[in-house]
Short mmCIF file of C-alpha atoms in Angstrom, two decimals:
data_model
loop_
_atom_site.label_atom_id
_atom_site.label_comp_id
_atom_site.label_asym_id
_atom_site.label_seq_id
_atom_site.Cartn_x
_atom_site.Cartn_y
_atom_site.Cartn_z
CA UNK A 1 2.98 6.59 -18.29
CA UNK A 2 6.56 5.05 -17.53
CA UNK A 3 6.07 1.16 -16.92
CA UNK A 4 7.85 -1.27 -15.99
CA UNK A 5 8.42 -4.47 -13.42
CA UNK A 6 10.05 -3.43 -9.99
CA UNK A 7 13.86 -2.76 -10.77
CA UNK A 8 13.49 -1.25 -14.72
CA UNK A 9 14.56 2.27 -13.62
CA UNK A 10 11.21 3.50 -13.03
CA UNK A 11 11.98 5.33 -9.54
CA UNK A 12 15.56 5.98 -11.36
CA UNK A 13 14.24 8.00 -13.80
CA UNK A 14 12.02 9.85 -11.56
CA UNK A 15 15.41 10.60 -9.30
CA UNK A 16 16.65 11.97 -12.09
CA UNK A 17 14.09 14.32 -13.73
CA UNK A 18 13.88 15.91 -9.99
CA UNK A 19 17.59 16.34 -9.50
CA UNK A 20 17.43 13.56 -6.77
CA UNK A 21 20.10 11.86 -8.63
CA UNK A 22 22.82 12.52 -10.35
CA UNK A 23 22.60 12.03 -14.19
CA UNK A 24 26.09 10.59 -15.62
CA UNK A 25 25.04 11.76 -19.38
CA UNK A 26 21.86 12.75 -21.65
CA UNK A 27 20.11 15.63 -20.97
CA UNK A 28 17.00 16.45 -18.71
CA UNK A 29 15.27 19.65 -20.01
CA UNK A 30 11.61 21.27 -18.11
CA UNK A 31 10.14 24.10 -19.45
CA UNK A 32 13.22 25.51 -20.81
CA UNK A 33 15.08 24.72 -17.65
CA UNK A 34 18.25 22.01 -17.76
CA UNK A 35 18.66 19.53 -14.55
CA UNK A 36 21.89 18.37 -16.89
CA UNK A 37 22.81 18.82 -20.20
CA UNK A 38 25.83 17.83 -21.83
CA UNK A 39 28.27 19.89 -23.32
CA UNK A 40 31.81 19.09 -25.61
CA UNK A 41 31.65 15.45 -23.86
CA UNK A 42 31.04 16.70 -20.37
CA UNK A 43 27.94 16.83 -18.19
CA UNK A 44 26.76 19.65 -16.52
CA UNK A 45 24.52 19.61 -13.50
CA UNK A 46 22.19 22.14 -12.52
CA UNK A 47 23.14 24.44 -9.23
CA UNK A 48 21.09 24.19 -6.02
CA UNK A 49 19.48 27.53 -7.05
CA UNK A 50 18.55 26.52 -10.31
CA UNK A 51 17.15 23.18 -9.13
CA UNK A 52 15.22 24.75 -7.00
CA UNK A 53 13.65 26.73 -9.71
CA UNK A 54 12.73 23.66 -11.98
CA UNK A 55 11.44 22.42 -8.95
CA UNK A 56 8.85 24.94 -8.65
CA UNK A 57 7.15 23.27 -12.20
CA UNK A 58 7.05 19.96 -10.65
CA UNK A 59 4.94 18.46 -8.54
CA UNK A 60 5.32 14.90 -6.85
CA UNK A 61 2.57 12.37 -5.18
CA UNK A 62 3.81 9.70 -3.83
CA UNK A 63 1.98 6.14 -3.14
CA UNK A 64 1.96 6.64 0.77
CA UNK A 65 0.62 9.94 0.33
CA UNK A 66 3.03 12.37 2.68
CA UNK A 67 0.85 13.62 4.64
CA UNK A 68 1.35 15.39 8.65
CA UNK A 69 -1.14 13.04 10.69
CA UNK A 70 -0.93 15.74 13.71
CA UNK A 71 -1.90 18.10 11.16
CA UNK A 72 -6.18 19.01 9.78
CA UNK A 73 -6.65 18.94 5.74
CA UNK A 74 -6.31 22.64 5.38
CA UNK A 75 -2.91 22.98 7.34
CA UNK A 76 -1.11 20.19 5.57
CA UNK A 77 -2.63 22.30 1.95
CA UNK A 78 -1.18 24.92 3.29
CA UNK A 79 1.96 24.33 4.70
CA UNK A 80 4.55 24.42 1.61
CA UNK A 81 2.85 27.51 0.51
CA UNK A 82 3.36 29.49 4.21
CA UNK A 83 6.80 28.10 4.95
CA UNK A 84 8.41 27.78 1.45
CA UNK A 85 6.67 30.59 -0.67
CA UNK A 86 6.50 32.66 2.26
CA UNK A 87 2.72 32.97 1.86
CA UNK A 88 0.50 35.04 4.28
CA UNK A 89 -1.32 32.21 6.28
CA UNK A 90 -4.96 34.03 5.42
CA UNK A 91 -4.01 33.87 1.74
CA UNK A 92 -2.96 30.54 1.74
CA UNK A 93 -5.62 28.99 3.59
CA UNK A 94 -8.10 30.96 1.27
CA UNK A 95 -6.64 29.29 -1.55
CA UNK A 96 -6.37 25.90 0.56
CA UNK A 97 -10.35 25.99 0.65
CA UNK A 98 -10.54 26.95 -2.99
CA UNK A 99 -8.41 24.37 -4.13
CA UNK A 100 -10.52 21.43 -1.58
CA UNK A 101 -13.32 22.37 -2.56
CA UNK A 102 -12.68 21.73 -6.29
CA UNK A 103 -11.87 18.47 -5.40
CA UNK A 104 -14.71 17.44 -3.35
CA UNK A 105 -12.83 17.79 -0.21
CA UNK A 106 -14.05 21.06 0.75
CA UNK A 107 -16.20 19.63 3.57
CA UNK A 108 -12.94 18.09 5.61
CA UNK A 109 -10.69 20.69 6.37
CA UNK A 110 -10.68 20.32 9.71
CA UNK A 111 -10.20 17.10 9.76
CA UNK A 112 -7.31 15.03 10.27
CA UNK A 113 -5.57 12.53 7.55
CA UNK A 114 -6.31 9.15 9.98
CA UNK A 115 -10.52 10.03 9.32
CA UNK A 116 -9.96 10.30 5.70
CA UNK A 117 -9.98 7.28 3.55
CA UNK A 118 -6.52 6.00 0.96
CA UNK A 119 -8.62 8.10 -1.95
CA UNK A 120 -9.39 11.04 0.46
CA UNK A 121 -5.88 11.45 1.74
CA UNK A 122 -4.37 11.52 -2.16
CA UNK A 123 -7.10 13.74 -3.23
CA UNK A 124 -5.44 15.94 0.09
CA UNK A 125 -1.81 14.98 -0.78
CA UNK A 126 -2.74 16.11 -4.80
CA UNK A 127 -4.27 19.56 -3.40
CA UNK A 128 -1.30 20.32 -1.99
CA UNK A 129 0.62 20.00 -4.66
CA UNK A 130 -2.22 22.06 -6.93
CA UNK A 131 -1.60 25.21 -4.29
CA UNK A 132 1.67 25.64 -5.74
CA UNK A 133 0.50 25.84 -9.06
CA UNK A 134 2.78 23.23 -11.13
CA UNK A 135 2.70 22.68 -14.68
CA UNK A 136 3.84 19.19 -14.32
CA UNK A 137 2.33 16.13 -11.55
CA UNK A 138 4.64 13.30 -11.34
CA UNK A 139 2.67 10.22 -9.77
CA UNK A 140 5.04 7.94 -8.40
CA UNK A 141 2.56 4.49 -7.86
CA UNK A 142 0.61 7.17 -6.66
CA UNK A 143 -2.39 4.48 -6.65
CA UNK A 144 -1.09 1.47 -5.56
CA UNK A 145 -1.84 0.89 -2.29
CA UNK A 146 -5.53 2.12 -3.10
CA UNK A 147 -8.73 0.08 -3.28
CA UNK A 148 -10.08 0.04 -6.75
CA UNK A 149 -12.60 2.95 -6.31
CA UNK A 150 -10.19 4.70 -5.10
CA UNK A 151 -7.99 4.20 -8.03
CA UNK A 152 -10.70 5.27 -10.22
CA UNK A 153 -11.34 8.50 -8.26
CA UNK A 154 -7.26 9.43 -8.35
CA UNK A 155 -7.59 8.35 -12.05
CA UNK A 156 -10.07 10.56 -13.11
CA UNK A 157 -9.07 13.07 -11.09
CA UNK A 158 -5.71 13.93 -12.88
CA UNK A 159 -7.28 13.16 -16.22
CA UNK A 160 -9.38 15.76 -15.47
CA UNK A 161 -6.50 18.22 -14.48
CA UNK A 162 -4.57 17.42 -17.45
CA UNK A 163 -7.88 18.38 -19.43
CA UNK A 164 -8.99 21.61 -17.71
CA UNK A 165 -6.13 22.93 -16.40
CA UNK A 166 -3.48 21.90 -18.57
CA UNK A 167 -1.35 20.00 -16.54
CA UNK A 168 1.66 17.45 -17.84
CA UNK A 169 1.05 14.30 -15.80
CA UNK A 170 3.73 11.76 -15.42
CA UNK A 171 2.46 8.65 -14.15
CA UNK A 172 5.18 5.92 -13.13
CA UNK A 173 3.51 2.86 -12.51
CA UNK A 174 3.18 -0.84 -13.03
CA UNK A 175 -0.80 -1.17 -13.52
CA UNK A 176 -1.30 -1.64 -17.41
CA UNK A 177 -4.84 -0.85 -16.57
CA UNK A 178 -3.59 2.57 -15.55
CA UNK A 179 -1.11 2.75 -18.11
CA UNK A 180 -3.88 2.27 -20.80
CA UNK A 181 -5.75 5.30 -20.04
CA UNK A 182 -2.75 7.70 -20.80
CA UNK A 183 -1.70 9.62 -24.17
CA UNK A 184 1.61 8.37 -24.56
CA UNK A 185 3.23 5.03 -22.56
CA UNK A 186 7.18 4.16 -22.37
CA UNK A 187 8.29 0.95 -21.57
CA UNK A 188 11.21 0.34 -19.30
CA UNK A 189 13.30 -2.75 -18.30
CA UNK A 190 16.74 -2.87 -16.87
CA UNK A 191 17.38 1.12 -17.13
CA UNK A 192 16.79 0.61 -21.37
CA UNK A 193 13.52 2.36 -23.16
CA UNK A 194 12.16 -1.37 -25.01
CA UNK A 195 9.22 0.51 -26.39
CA UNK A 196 7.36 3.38 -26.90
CA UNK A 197 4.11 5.17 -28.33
CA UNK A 198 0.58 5.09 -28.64
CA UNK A 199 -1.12 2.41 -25.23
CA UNK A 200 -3.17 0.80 -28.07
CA UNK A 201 0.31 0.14 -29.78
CA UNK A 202 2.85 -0.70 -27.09
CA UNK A 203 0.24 -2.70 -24.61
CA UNK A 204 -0.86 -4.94 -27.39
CA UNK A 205 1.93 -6.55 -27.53
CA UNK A 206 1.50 -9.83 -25.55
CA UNK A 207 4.65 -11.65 -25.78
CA UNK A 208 6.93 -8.54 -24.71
CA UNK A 209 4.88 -7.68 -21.98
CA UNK A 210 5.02 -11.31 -20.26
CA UNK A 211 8.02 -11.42 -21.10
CA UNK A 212 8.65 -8.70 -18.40
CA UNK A 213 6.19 -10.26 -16.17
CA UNK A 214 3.77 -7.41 -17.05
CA UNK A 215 -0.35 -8.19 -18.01
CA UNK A 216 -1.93 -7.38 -21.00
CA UNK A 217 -4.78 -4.92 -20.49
CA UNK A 218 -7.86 -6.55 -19.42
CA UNK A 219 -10.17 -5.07 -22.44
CA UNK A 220 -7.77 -6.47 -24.90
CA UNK A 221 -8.30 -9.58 -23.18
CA UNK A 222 -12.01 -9.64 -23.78
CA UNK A 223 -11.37 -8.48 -27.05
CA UNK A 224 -9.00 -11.25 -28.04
CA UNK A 225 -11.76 -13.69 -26.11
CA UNK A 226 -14.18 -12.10 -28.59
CA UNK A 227 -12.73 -13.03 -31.62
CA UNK A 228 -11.51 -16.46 -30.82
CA UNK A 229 -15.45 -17.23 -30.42
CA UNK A 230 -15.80 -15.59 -33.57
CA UNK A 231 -16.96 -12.33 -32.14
#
């Protein structure tokens, strides 16, 4: 997880790592492919044609989830996979279903996104991006503008991915619950890394996280509650 209060260089980053941006120096390496590197004191940028290769290991969900409203569940699966990778539409949609169905969702294909509820639609939106067979899901507040079961559903849901099926998941976000549950979390504020490591190590840390107007996680509250009372 990448955290960090609105304006720490979260959504910068992400720019970045998808070729969105620029990069003025330091290097951004996927999978053995370079968005920039720098070489002898220069930086050099990746071509169209090579970003468009690194693209192809990335996959992005976004908060508002992206979806075509005029468009049922199975179409919008199967849209980047007929009109970018040139897919045969039975193929694709064969997969679509596949994929859906995997996710619980294999009862809504013909449906369109307005019927489908904020967990629904990013279960759709994440599908999508699962057809194209990534290596790496970036989650850009990919939750926030979910109720809490949702949250928990999308939560679980790329846990699981990263466990079965391998998958790198980059979650950019400014829940600390959320940011709790990963491997690894990296601490942002004002485009500077502040800290890094282990969630039990980094999210402990009371007086740096306020100090970025960021929570401590709500189990280490009750845990700190605990002890006070002797517990």
């Amino acid at each position: 997880s990448l955290v960090g209060k609105s304006g720490a260089g979260k959504t910068t980053v992400l720019r970045c790592i998808t070729g969105l941006e620029k990069c003025d120096k330091g290097t951004i390496e996927i999978n053995g492919k370079y968005i920039c590197s720098m070489e002898n004191g220069l930086i050099k940028r990746a071509t169209k044609e090579q970003l468009f290769e690194v693209r192809k290991d990335l996959g992005m969900v976004f908060q508002n989830y992206h979806l075509f409203p005029h468009l049922t569940v199975a179409e919008n699966v199967t849209l980047a996979l007929t009109e970018v990778y040139k897919m045969p539409k039975q193929e694709a949609l064969t997969k679509a279903k596949e994929i859906l169905t995997q996710l619980d969702m294999g009862d809504k294909l013909e449906q369109k996104p307005f019927s489908l509820s904020g967990g629904q639609k990013q279960r759709v939106a994440i599908a999508g991006i699962l057809a194209m067979s990534p290596s790496i899901i970036i989650l850009d507040e990919a939750t926030s503008m979910l109720d809490p079961k949702g949250k928990t559903e999308i939560n679980s849901l790329v846990h699981q991915l990263n466990k079965e099926k391998n998958i790198t998941i980059l979650s950019i976000t400014h829940d600390i619950e959320e940011a709790a549950l990963s491997d690894y979390v990296i601490l942002l504020n004002n485009g500077e890394i502040i800290d890094q490591g282990k969630p039990e190590k980094v999210l402990k840390n009371k007086e740096q996280l306020e100090s970025l107007s960021l929570d401590v996680p709500f189990a280490y509250k009750i845990s700190e509650g605990l002890k006070k009372q002797g517990i």
